C-alpha positions as CSV (number, residue, x, y, z in Angstrom):
1,M,-91.7,101.3,-105.8
2,T,-91.7,101.7,-109.6
3,R,-91.5,105.2,-111.5
4,L,-94.1,104.8,-114.4
5,L,-94.7,100.9,-114.6
6,N,-96.7,99.2,-112.2
7,S,-95.5,95.8,-110.7
8,E,-97.8,93.8,-113.4
9,Q,-96.4,95.4,-116.3
10,V,-92.9,94.9,-114.8
11,Q,-93.9,91.1,-114.1
12,R,-95.3,90.7,-118.2
13,Y,-92.1,92.0,-119.2
14,E,-90.2,89.7,-117.2
15,Q,-92.1,86.9,-118.8
16,D,-92.9,87.9,-122.0
17,G,-89.6,89.7,-123.1
18,F,-91.6,93.0,-123.9
19,L,-94.0,95.1,-123.2
20,F,-96.8,97.5,-125.1
21,P,-97.9,99.9,-125.6
22,I,-96.7,102.7,-123.2
23,D,-97.5,106.0,-123.4
24,V,-94.4,108.6,-122.9
25,L,-94.9,111.8,-125.3
26,T,-97.7,114.0,-125.9
27,P,-99.3,115.0,-129.5
28,A,-97.2,118.1,-129.2
29,E,-93.7,116.6,-128.8
30,V,-94.7,114.2,-131.7
31,T,-95.6,116.7,-133.8
32,R,-92.1,118.8,-132.8
33,Y,-89.8,115.8,-133.0
34,R,-91.1,114.6,-136.3
35,S,-91.2,118.2,-137.6
36,E,-87.8,118.7,-136.8
37,L,-86.7,115.5,-138.3
38,Q,-88.3,116.0,-141.7
39,A,-87.6,119.7,-142.0
40,W,-83.9,118.3,-141.9
41,E,-84.6,115.7,-144.6
42,Q,-86.3,118.3,-146.6
43,A,-83.2,120.6,-146.6
44,R,-81.3,117.3,-146.9
45,G,-83.2,116.4,-150.1
46,G,-83.7,113.0,-149.0
47,P,-85.0,110.8,-146.3
48,I,-82.9,110.4,-143.0
49,D,-80.1,107.1,-143.8
50,F,-76.7,105.9,-142.3
51,P,-75.0,107.2,-140.9
52,E,-77.3,109.9,-139.4
53,K,-80.0,107.4,-138.5
54,S,-77.4,105.8,-135.9
55,K,-76.6,107.5,-132.8
56,S,-78.7,110.5,-134.0
57,Y,-78.7,111.8,-130.6
58,L,-75.5,113.0,-131.0
59,L,-76.6,115.0,-133.9
60,F,-80.0,116.1,-133.5
61,D,-81.7,118.1,-130.9
62,W,-84.8,116.0,-131.6
63,A,-83.1,112.8,-130.9
64,D,-81.2,114.3,-127.7
65,Q,-84.5,115.2,-126.2
66,L,-85.8,111.7,-126.7
67,V,-83.0,109.9,-125.1
68,H,-83.2,111.9,-122.0
69,H,-87.1,112.3,-122.0
70,P,-88.3,111.5,-118.3
71,R,-91.2,109.4,-118.8
72,I,-89.4,106.9,-121.1
73,L,-86.5,107.1,-118.6
74,D,-88.7,106.6,-116.1
75,A,-90.0,103.5,-117.6
76,V,-86.7,102.0,-118.5
77,E,-85.6,102.6,-115.0
78,D,-88.6,100.3,-113.7
79,V,-86.7,97.5,-115.5
80,I,-83.2,97.9,-115.4
81,G,-82.2,100.3,-113.0
82,P,-81.1,104.1,-112.0
83,D,-77.8,104.0,-113.5
84,I,-78.3,104.0,-117.1
85,L,-76.3,104.5,-120.2
86,V,-77.7,105.0,-124.2
87,Y,-75.6,102.6,-126.0
88,H,-77.0,103.1,-129.4
89,S,-80.1,104.2,-131.3
90,T,-81.8,104.2,-135.0
91,L,-84.0,105.7,-136.6
92,F,-86.5,102.8,-138.5
93,L,-88.0,104.4,-141.3
94,K,-90.2,102.4,-143.5
95,E,-91.8,104.6,-146.3
96,A,-95.5,104.5,-147.0
97,H,-96.3,101.2,-149.3
98,T,-92.5,99.9,-149.5
99,P,-91.6,96.2,-148.9
100,A,-88.9,97.2,-146.0
101,Y,-88.4,94.4,-143.6
102,V,-86.6,93.1,-140.9
103,R,-85.5,89.3,-140.2
104,W,-86.4,87.2,-137.0
105,H,-82.9,88.5,-135.1
106,Q,-82.1,89.1,-131.4
107,D,-80.3,92.3,-130.7
108,S,-77.7,91.0,-128.5
109,T,-76.1,88.9,-131.2
110,Y,-73.7,91.3,-131.9
111,F,-73.8,93.9,-129.2
112,Y,-70.9,92.7,-126.9
113,L,-72.4,92.9,-123.7
114,D,-72.4,91.3,-120.4
115,P,-74.6,90.0,-118.9
116,H,-77.3,90.6,-121.3
117,L,-79.7,93.1,-119.5
118,H,-79.6,95.5,-122.7
119,I,-83.2,96.9,-123.0
120,T,-84.7,98.9,-126.0
121,A,-87.4,101.6,-125.8
122,W,-88.8,101.7,-129.5
123,V,-90.4,105.1,-129.7
124,A,-93.3,105.7,-132.1
125,L,-93.0,109.2,-133.9
126,S,-95.8,108.0,-136.3
127,D,-98.3,104.9,-135.9
128,A,-96.7,101.6,-135.9
129,T,-99.9,99.3,-136.7
130,E,-99.6,95.9,-137.8
131,Q,-100.7,97.4,-141.8
132,A,-97.8,99.4,-141.0
133,G,-95.5,96.5,-140.5
134,C,-95.3,97.1,-136.7
135,M,-92.7,94.9,-134.7
136,R,-93.7,91.1,-134.0
137,A,-92.1,89.2,-131.2
138,L,-92.2,85.6,-130.1
139,P,-93.2,85.5,-126.0
140,G,-90.7,84.2,-124.0
141,S,-88.0,84.0,-126.5
142,H,-85.8,86.1,-124.1
143,Q,-85.2,82.8,-122.3
144,W,-84.6,80.6,-125.0
145,G,-80.7,81.4,-125.2
146,S,-78.6,83.0,-127.8
147,F,-79.5,81.7,-131.6
148,E,-76.9,81.5,-134.4
149,H,-77.1,84.4,-136.8
150,D,-76.2,85.0,-140.3
151,D,-75.6,88.1,-142.5
152,K,-77.7,88.8,-145.6
153,P,-77.4,92.0,-146.1
154,E,-80.4,93.0,-148.8
155,P,-81.5,96.4,-150.2
156,M,-85.0,96.2,-148.4
157,N,-83.4,94.3,-145.1
158,M,-83.4,97.6,-142.3
159,I,-80.5,96.3,-140.6
160,R,-77.6,97.5,-142.7
161,R,-75.6,94.1,-142.1
162,G,-78.7,91.8,-142.7
163,Q,-78.3,89.8,-139.3
164,G,-80.8,87.3,-138.7
165,I,-81.6,83.7,-137.7
166,S,-82.0,81.6,-140.8
167,D,-84.8,78.6,-141.3
168,R,-85.8,78.5,-137.4
169,F,-88.6,80.7,-137.3
170,D,-89.4,81.1,-141.1
171,H,-93.0,80.1,-140.6
172,E,-93.7,81.9,-137.2
173,T,-96.1,84.9,-137.7
174,G,-95.3,86.0,-133.9
175,V,-97.4,88.5,-131.3
176,P,-97.9,91.8,-133.4
177,M,-96.7,94.8,-131.3
178,P,-98.7,97.9,-132.5
179,V,-97.8,101.2,-131.1
180,M,-99.7,104.4,-131.8
181,A,-97.4,108.0,-132.4
182,G,-96.0,108.8,-128.9
183,Q,-96.4,105.2,-127.2
184,M,-93.1,103.3,-127.0
185,S,-93.0,99.3,-126.5
186,L,-89.8,97.8,-124.5
187,H,-88.3,94.6,-125.3
188,H,-85.3,92.6,-124.4
189,T,-81.9,92.1,-125.7
190,D,-82.7,88.5,-126.4
191,L,-86.1,88.5,-127.6
192,V,-86.8,87.2,-131.0
193,H,-88.6,89.8,-132.9
194,A,-88.9,90.9,-136.7
195,S,-91.2,93.2,-138.7
196,G,-92.3,93.2,-142.2
197,A,-93.7,95.6,-144.9
198,N,-95.3,99.1,-144.6
199,G,-98.7,98.8,-146.3
200,S,-100.0,102.0,-145.1
201,D,-100.6,105.7,-146.1
202,D,-98.1,107.3,-144.0
203,R,-94.2,106.4,-143.3
204,R,-93.7,104.5,-140.2
205,L,-90.9,106.2,-138.1
206,G,-89.8,104.6,-134.9
207,F,-86.6,105.6,-132.8
208,A,-85.1,102.2,-131.2
209,I,-83.0,103.6,-127.8
210,S,-80.8,101.0,-126.8
211,Y,-80.3,101.5,-123.0
212,I,-78.3,99.9,-120.8
213,P,-78.0,99.4,-117.0
214,A,-74.2,100.9,-116.2
215,H,-72.5,98.0,-114.7
216,L,-73.2,96.0,-117.6
217,K,-69.3,95.8,-119.6
218,P,-68.1,95.5,-123.3
219,T,-67.2,92.0,-123.9
220,G,-65.9,92.3,-127.7
221,P,-62.5,93.2,-129.4
222,V,-63.2,97.0,-129.3
223,R,-64.0,99.6,-126.4
224,P,-67.8,101.3,-127.4
225,S,-68.4,104.6,-126.4
226,A,-72.1,105.4,-124.6
227,L,-73.8,108.3,-123.4
228,C,-74.8,108.3,-119.7
229,V,-78.5,109.7,-119.3
230,R,-79.4,109.1,-115.6
231,G,-77.5,108.1,-112.3
232,Q,-73.8,107.3,-112.3
233,D,-71.6,106.2,-115.0
234,H,-69.5,103.2,-113.8
235,G,-66.8,103.7,-116.0
236,H,-66.9,100.7,-118.4
237,F,-67.4,102.5,-121.5
238,L,-65.7,105.6,-123.5
239,A,-68.1,108.4,-122.3
240,E,-69.5,110.4,-125.2
241,Q,-70.7,113.8,-124.4
242,R,-74.4,115.3,-124.5
243,L,-75.0,117.4,-127.4
244,K,-74.1,121.1,-127.2
245,Q,-75.1,122.3,-130.7
246,A,-77.3,120.4,-133.3
247,L,-75.1,119.5,-136.4
248,S,-72.1,121.8,-135.0
249,S,-68.8,120.7,-136.5
250,Q,-67.7,119.4,-132.5
251,A,-71.3,117.1,-132.9
252,L,-70.7,116.0,-136.4
253,E,-66.9,115.2,-135.2
254,E,-67.9,113.6,-131.9
255,H,-70.8,111.3,-133.9
256,K,-68.2,110.0,-136.6
257,Q,-66.1,108.9,-133.4
258,A,-68.6,107.2,-131.7
259,L,-70.0,105.4,-134.7
260,A,-66.6,104.6,-135.8
261,L,-66.2,102.8,-132.5
262,F,-69.5,100.9,-133.0
263,R,-69.4,99.8,-136.5
264,S,-66.0,98.4,-135.9
265,L,-67.4,96.2,-133.1
266,Q,-70.0,95.3,-135.5
267,D,-67.9,94.3,-138.1
268,A,-65.7,92.4,-136.1
269,G,-68.5,89.8,-136.0
270,F,-69.3,89.8,-139.4
271,S,-69.9,87.0,-141.0
272,S,-70.9,85.7,-145.0
273,P,-74.1,84.4,-145.6
274,S,-72.7,80.8,-145.6
275,K,-71.0,81.2,-141.9
276,Q,-72.9,81.7,-139.0
277,V,-71.7,83.1,-135.7
278,A,-72.5,81.9,-131.8
279,V,-73.0,84.1,-129.6
């Protein structure tokens, strides 16, 4: 018996490699989480960026509450089972009327996990319409194997290292995956996906949470950390501790250490634009 999704939705995810839209947050929750984020941005004097936008659940109450949200976890459990870790998270922000984009890519390329069962819950804190540059995906591409990626860092590329698949899908448009504020999509780690510019009047805020079943094992040169959010931790990752006090000195240090591990894993696979890495 499933917790949130029905059998047809689970089958569709398995067939297409993605599923949307899924209602997870109330309007009040969306308002509260977005307001907390934007209050911090206002105090900071600028929009959230690296490093705070990565693994934000170790720093902010709004992000901690999202990765532990029962409805999000219920949907994830329906796909990957009851023992769930958060491996990473990224707050994807596209300001209104900006050309920020993400190249065609697969999330699995530099995550160094085996087997490839990681799932991303992309939670919308604002409307991610086609005009706003919602995600686009190639249905069934999670079953096509792993593609070679290269790194092309550019100012408007939302992935810091610029990873993507060159030449192969340049003329594909894919299937748009619009989600409204309070909804989310789920996508498989091997799904080929991308997104375009935000031409809307509102900033596009999407919190992408990388969940993994606890039996997965890291395969890269660095043993990364992860946070157990439901069920049992199987001990394959360094254990992160749930946030106790937002932005405390302890939180800042634990975030710094966890992110350093993740970045060192990423950098171990870094390639120049002329060199491609096969996974």
